[in-house]
Coordinates of C-alpha atoms in Angstrom, one line a residue:
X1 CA 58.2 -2.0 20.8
X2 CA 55.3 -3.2 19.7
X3 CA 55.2 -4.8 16.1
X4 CA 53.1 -3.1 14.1
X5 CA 49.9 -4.4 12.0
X6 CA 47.0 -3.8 9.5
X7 CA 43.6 -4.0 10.1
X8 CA 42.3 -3.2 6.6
X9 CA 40.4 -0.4 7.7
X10 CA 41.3 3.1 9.4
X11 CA 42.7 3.2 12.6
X12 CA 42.4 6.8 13.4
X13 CA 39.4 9.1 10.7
X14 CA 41.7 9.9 7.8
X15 CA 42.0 12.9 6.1
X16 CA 39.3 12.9 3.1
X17 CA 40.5 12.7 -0.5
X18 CA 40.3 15.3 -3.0
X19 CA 36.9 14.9 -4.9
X20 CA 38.9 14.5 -8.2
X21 CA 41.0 11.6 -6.4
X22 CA 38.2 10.0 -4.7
X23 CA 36.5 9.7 -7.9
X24 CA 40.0 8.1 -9.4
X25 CA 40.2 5.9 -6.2
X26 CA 36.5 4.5 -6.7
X27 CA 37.2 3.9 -10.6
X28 CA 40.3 1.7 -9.9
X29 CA 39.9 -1.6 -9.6
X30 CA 40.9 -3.6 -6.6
X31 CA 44.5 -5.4 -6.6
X32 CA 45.1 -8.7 -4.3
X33 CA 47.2 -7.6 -1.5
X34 CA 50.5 -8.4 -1.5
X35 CA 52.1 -10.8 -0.4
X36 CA 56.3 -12.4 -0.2
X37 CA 54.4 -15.4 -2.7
X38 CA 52.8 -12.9 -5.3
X39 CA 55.4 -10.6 -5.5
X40 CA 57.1 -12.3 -8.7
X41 CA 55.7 -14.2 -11.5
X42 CA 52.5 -12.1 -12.5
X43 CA 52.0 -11.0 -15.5
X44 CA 53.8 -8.0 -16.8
X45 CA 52.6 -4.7 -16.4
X46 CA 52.1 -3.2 -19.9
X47 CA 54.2 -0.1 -19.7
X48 CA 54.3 1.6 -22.9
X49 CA 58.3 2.1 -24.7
X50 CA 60.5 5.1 -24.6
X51 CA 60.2 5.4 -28.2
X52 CA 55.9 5.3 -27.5
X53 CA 55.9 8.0 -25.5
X54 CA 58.6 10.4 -26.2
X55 CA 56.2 10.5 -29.6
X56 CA 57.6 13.7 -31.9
X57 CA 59.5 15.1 -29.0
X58 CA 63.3 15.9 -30.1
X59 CA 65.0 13.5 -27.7
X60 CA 67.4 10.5 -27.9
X61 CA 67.5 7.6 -25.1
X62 CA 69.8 4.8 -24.8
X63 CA 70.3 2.1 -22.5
X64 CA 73.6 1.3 -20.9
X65 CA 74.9 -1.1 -18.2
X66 CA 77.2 0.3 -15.6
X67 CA 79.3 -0.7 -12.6
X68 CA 77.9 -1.9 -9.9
X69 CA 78.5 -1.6 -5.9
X70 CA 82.0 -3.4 -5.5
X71 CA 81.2 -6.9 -5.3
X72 CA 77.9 -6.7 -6.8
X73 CA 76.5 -7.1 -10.1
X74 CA 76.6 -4.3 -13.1
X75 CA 73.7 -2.0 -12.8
X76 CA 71.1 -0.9 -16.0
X77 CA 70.6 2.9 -16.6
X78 CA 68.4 4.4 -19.2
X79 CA 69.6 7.9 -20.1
X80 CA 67.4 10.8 -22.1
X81 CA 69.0 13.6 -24.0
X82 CA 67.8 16.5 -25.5
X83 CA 68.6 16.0 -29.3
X84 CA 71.3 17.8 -30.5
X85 CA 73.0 19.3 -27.0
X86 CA 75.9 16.7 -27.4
X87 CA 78.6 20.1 -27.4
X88 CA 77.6 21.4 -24.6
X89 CA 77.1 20.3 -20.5
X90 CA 73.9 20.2 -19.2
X91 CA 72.3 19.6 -15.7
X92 CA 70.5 16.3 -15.1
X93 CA 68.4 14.2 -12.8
X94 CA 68.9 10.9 -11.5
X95 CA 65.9 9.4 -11.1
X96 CA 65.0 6.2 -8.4
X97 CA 61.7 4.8 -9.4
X98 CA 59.3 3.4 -6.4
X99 CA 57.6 0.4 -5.6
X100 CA 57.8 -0.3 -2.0
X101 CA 61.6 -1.4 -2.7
X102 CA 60.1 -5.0 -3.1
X103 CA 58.4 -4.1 -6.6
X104 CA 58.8 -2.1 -10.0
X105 CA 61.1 -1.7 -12.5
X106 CA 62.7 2.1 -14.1
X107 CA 60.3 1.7 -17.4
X108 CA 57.6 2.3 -14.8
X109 CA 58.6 5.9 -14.3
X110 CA 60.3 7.0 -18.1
X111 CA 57.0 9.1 -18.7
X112 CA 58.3 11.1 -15.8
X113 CA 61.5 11.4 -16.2
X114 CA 61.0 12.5 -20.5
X115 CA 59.0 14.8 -19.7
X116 CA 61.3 16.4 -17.4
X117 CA 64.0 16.0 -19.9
X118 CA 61.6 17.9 -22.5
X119 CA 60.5 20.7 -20.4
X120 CA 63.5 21.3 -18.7
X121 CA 66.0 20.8 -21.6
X122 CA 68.3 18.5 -19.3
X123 CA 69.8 14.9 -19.0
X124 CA 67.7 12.1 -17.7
X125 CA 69.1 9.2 -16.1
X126 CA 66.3 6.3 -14.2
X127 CA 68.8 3.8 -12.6
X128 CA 67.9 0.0 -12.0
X129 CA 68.6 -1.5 -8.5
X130 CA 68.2 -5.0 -6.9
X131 CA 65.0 -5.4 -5.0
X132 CA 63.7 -7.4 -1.7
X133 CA 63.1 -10.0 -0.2
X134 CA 65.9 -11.4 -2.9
X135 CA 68.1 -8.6 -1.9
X136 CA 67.8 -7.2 1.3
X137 CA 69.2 -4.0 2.3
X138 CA 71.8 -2.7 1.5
X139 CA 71.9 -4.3 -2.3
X140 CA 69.2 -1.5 -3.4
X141 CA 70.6 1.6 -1.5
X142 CA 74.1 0.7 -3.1
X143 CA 73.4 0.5 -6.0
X144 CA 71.6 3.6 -6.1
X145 CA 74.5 4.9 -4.8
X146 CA 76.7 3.3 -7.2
X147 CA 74.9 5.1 -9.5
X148 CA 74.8 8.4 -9.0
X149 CA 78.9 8.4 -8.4
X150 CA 79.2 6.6 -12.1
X151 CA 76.7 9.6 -13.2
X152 CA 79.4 12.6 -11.6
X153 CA 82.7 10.2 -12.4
X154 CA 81.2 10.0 -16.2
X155 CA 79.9 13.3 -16.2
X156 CA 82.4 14.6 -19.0
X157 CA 81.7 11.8 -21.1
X158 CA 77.7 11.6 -20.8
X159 CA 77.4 15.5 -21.3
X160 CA 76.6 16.6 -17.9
X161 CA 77.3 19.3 -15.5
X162 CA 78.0 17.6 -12.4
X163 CA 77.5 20.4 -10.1
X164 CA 74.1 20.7 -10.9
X165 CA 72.8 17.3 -10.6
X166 CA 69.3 16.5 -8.7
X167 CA 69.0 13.0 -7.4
X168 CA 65.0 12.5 -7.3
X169 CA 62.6 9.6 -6.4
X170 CA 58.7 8.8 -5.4
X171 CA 57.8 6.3 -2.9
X172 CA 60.8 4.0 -2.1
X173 CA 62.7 6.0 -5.0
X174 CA 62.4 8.8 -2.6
X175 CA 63.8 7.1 0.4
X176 CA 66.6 5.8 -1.2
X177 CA 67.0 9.7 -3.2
X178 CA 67.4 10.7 0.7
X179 CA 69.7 7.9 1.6
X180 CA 72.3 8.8 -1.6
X181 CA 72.0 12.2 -0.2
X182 CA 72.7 10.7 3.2
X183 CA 75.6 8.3 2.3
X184 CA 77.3 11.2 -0.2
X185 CA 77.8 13.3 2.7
X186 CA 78.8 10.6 5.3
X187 CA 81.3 9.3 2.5
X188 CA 82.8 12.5 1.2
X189 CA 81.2 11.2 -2.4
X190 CA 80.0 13.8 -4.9
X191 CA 78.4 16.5 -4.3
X192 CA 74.4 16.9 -5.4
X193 CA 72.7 20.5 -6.3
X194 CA 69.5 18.6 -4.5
X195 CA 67.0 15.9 -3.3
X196 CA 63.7 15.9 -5.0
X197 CA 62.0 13.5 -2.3
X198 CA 58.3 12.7 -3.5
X199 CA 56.2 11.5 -1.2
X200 CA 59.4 9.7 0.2
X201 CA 59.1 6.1 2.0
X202 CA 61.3 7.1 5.0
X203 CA 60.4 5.8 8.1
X204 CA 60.2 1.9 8.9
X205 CA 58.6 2.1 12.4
X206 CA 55.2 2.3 11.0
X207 CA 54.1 4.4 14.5
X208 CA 52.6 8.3 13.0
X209 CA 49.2 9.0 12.9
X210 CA 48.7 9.1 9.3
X211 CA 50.2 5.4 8.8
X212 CA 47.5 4.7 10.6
X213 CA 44.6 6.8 8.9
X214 CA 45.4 4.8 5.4
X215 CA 45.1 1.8 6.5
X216 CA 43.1 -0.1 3.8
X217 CA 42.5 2.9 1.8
X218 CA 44.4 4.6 -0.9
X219 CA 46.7 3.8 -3.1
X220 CA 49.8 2.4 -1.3
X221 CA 48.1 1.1 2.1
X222 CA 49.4 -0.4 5.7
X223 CA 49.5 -4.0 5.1
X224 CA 51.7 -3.5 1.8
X225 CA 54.4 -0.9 4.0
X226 CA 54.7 -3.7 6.6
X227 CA 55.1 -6.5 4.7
X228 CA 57.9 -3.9 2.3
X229 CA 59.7 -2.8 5.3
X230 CA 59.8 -6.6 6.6
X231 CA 61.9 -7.6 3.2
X232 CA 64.0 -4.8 3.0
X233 CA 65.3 -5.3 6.9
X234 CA 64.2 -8.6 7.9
X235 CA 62.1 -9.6 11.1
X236 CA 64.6 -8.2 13.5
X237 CA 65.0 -4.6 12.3
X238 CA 61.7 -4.1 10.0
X239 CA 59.9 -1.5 12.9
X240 CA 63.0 -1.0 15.4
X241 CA 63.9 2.4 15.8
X242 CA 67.9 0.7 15.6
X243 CA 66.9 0.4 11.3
X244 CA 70.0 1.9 9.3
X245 CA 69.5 5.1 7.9
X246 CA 70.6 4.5 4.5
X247 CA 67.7 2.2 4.3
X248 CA 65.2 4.1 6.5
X249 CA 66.1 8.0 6.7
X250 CA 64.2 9.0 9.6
X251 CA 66.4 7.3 11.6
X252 CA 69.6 9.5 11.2
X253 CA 70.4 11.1 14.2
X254 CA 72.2 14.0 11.9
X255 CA 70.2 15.7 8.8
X256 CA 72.6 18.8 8.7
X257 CA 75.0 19.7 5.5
X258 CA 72.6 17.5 3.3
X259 CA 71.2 19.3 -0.1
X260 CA 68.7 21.2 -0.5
X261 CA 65.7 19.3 -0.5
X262 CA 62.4 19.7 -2.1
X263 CA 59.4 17.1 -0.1
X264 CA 56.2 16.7 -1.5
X265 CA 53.7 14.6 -0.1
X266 CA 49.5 13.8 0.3
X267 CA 47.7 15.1 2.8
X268 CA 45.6 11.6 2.6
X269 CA 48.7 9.8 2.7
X270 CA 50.4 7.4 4.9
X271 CA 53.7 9.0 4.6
X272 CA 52.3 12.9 5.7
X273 CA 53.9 12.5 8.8
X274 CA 57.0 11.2 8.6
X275 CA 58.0 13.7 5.7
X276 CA 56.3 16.6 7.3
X277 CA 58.5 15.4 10.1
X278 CA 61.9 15.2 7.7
X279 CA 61.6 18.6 6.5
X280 CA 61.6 20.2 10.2
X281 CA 64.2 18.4 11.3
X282 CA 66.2 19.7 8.1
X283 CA 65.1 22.9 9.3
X284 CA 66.0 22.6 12.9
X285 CA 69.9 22.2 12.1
X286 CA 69.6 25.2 9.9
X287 CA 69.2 23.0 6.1
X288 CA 67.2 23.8 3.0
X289 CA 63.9 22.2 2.6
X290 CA 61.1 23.6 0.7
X291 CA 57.7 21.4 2.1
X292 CA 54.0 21.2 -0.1
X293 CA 51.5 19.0 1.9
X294 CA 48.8 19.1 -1.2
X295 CA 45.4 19.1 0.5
X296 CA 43.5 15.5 -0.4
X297 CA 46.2 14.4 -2.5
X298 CA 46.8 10.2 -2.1
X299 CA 50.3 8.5 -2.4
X300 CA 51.6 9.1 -5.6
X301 CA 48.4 11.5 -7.2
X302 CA 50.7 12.8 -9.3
X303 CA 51.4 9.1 -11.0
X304 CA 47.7 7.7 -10.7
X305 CA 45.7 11.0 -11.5
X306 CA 48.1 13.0 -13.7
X307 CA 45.3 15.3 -15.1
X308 CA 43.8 16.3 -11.9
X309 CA 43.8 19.9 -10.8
X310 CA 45.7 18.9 -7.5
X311 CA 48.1 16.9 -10.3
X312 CA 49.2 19.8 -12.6
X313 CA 49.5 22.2 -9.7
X314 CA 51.8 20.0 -8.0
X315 CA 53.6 19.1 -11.0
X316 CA 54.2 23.0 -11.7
X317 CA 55.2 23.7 -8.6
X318 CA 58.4 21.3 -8.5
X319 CA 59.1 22.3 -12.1
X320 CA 59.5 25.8 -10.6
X321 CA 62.4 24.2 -7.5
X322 CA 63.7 22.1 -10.2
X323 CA 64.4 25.4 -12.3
X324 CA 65.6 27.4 -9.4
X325 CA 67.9 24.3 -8.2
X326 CA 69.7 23.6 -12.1
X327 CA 69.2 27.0 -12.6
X328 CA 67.6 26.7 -16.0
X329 CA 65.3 29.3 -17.6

């Protein structure tokens, strides 16, 4: 196969953006690409603290380091808890935060996983996990792993219910959600109530129509997905269709018994395709998948516009499959 590249501008007419998003997208200013030499040693990003922006709301957090894959490092996990639900089980989420797999750390996504936590009334747990090129696949999607079997073998301990634990991620957080899902069922590990996959990074080969419509536009663009995939799975594997699914889900032969799944995704996105693609294949072997393609939306609206009207409709409606899923009121 061909290997794939970036031109910096569209390769196919794209799909236009919501007029709310466009209008972000033209207020944002522009980022260097990147690049293996810029992908460490910037300045931080100034995230704001748990304690910052869980505010007056009645929750505790506390960090805790955790085994690790065997023969790996201990893992960090930040955990939220409603205050004062210590005598009683509650469902959680295991959240994977993005960022390409090469980038990002779990502080970036706390904001959504508390307010989850506070609207839901459940347990929050964002999970750390070794990125690339300094740890190539599989260091990330075992640890992830690693993770979500401490959260069900702990579940007693940490207050949970572990039959009605979601395992959620955007981005590369939503790739590796769909390889735990993937690598529970092929190991006979615990058992999820679902996968909330947003906007999930799926497939390495680069080849749909809409990785080709964004490139040079939006948020997360063509040049940055090549040079991610090329980390994670090295020169060899980074587009071949012979990729491992635990790293690249679209390439499991076999999506049947897997979780319910909940996929959300842009229609101005370069991932439209190969998630539009992920739920029918669920669907063909007769699994659960519940599919919103949000008209204009760009990768990760939900993150970068939070207050648009495409935003808070999308935000609504996965409150409503997380509800159904955990069966909360």
């Amino acid at each position: 196969m061909t290997t794939p590249v970036a031109v910096g501008a569209p390769q196919h007419a794209p799909v236009p953006f919501d007029p709310e998003i466009q209008a972000a997208l033209d207020a944002m200013p522009q980022m260097p690409p990147l690049t293996r030499e810029t992908l460490r040693g910037g300045p931080a990003m100034p995230f704001p603290g748990n304690d910052e922006i869980i505010g007056d709301r009645a929750i505790d957090w506390q960090d805790r380091v955790i085994p690790g894959p065997a023969g790996a490092s201990d893992i960090e996990v930040t955990i939220y808890r409603p205050r004062g639900t210590e005598d009683r089980a509650l469902p959680a989420v295991y959240n994977i935060h993005g960022g390409g797999m090469i980038v990002g750390h779990r502080s970036w996504e706390a904001g959504r996983v508390i307010d989850i936590v506070a609207e839901l009334g459940v347990v929050g747990v964002n999970v750390e996990y070794r990125l690339a090129p300094e740890n190539p696949f599989p260091a990330g999607a075992e640890d992830c792993y690693a993770g979500f079997v401490w959260l069900t073998e702990n579940a007693d301990e940490l207050g949970v219910d572990p039959e009605r634990i979601v395992v959620m991620g955007g981005s590369a957080g939503g790739g590796f959600s769909a390889a735990v899902a993937l690598m529970a069922r092929d190991r006979k590990g615990p058992q999820m109530a679902g996968q909330l996959l947003l906007c999930p990074m799926i497939d390495n080969t680069n080849s749909t129509v809409s990785s080709l419509q964004y490139d040079g536009i939006g948020t997360w663009q063509r040049d940055a997905n090549l040079l991610a995939w090329s980390c994670v799975l090295g020169d060899d594997l980074a587009f071949s269709t012979d990729a491992p699914a635990y790293c690249a889900p679209s390439r499991a032969a076999d999506l049947s018994n897997l979780p319910p799944a909940f996929i959300e995704v842009g229609s101005a996105e370069m991932f439209r395709d190969e998630d539009v693609e992920y739920a029918s294949r669920i669907w063909a072997v007769g699994g659960q998948a519940e599919l919103h393609v949000w008209s204009g939306g760009s990768h990760g609206f939900d993150m970068y516009m939070p207050g648009s009207a495409l935003a808070q409709a999308a935000l609504a409606t996965r409150s409503s499959w997380l509800r159904r899923i955990l069966d909360v009121s």
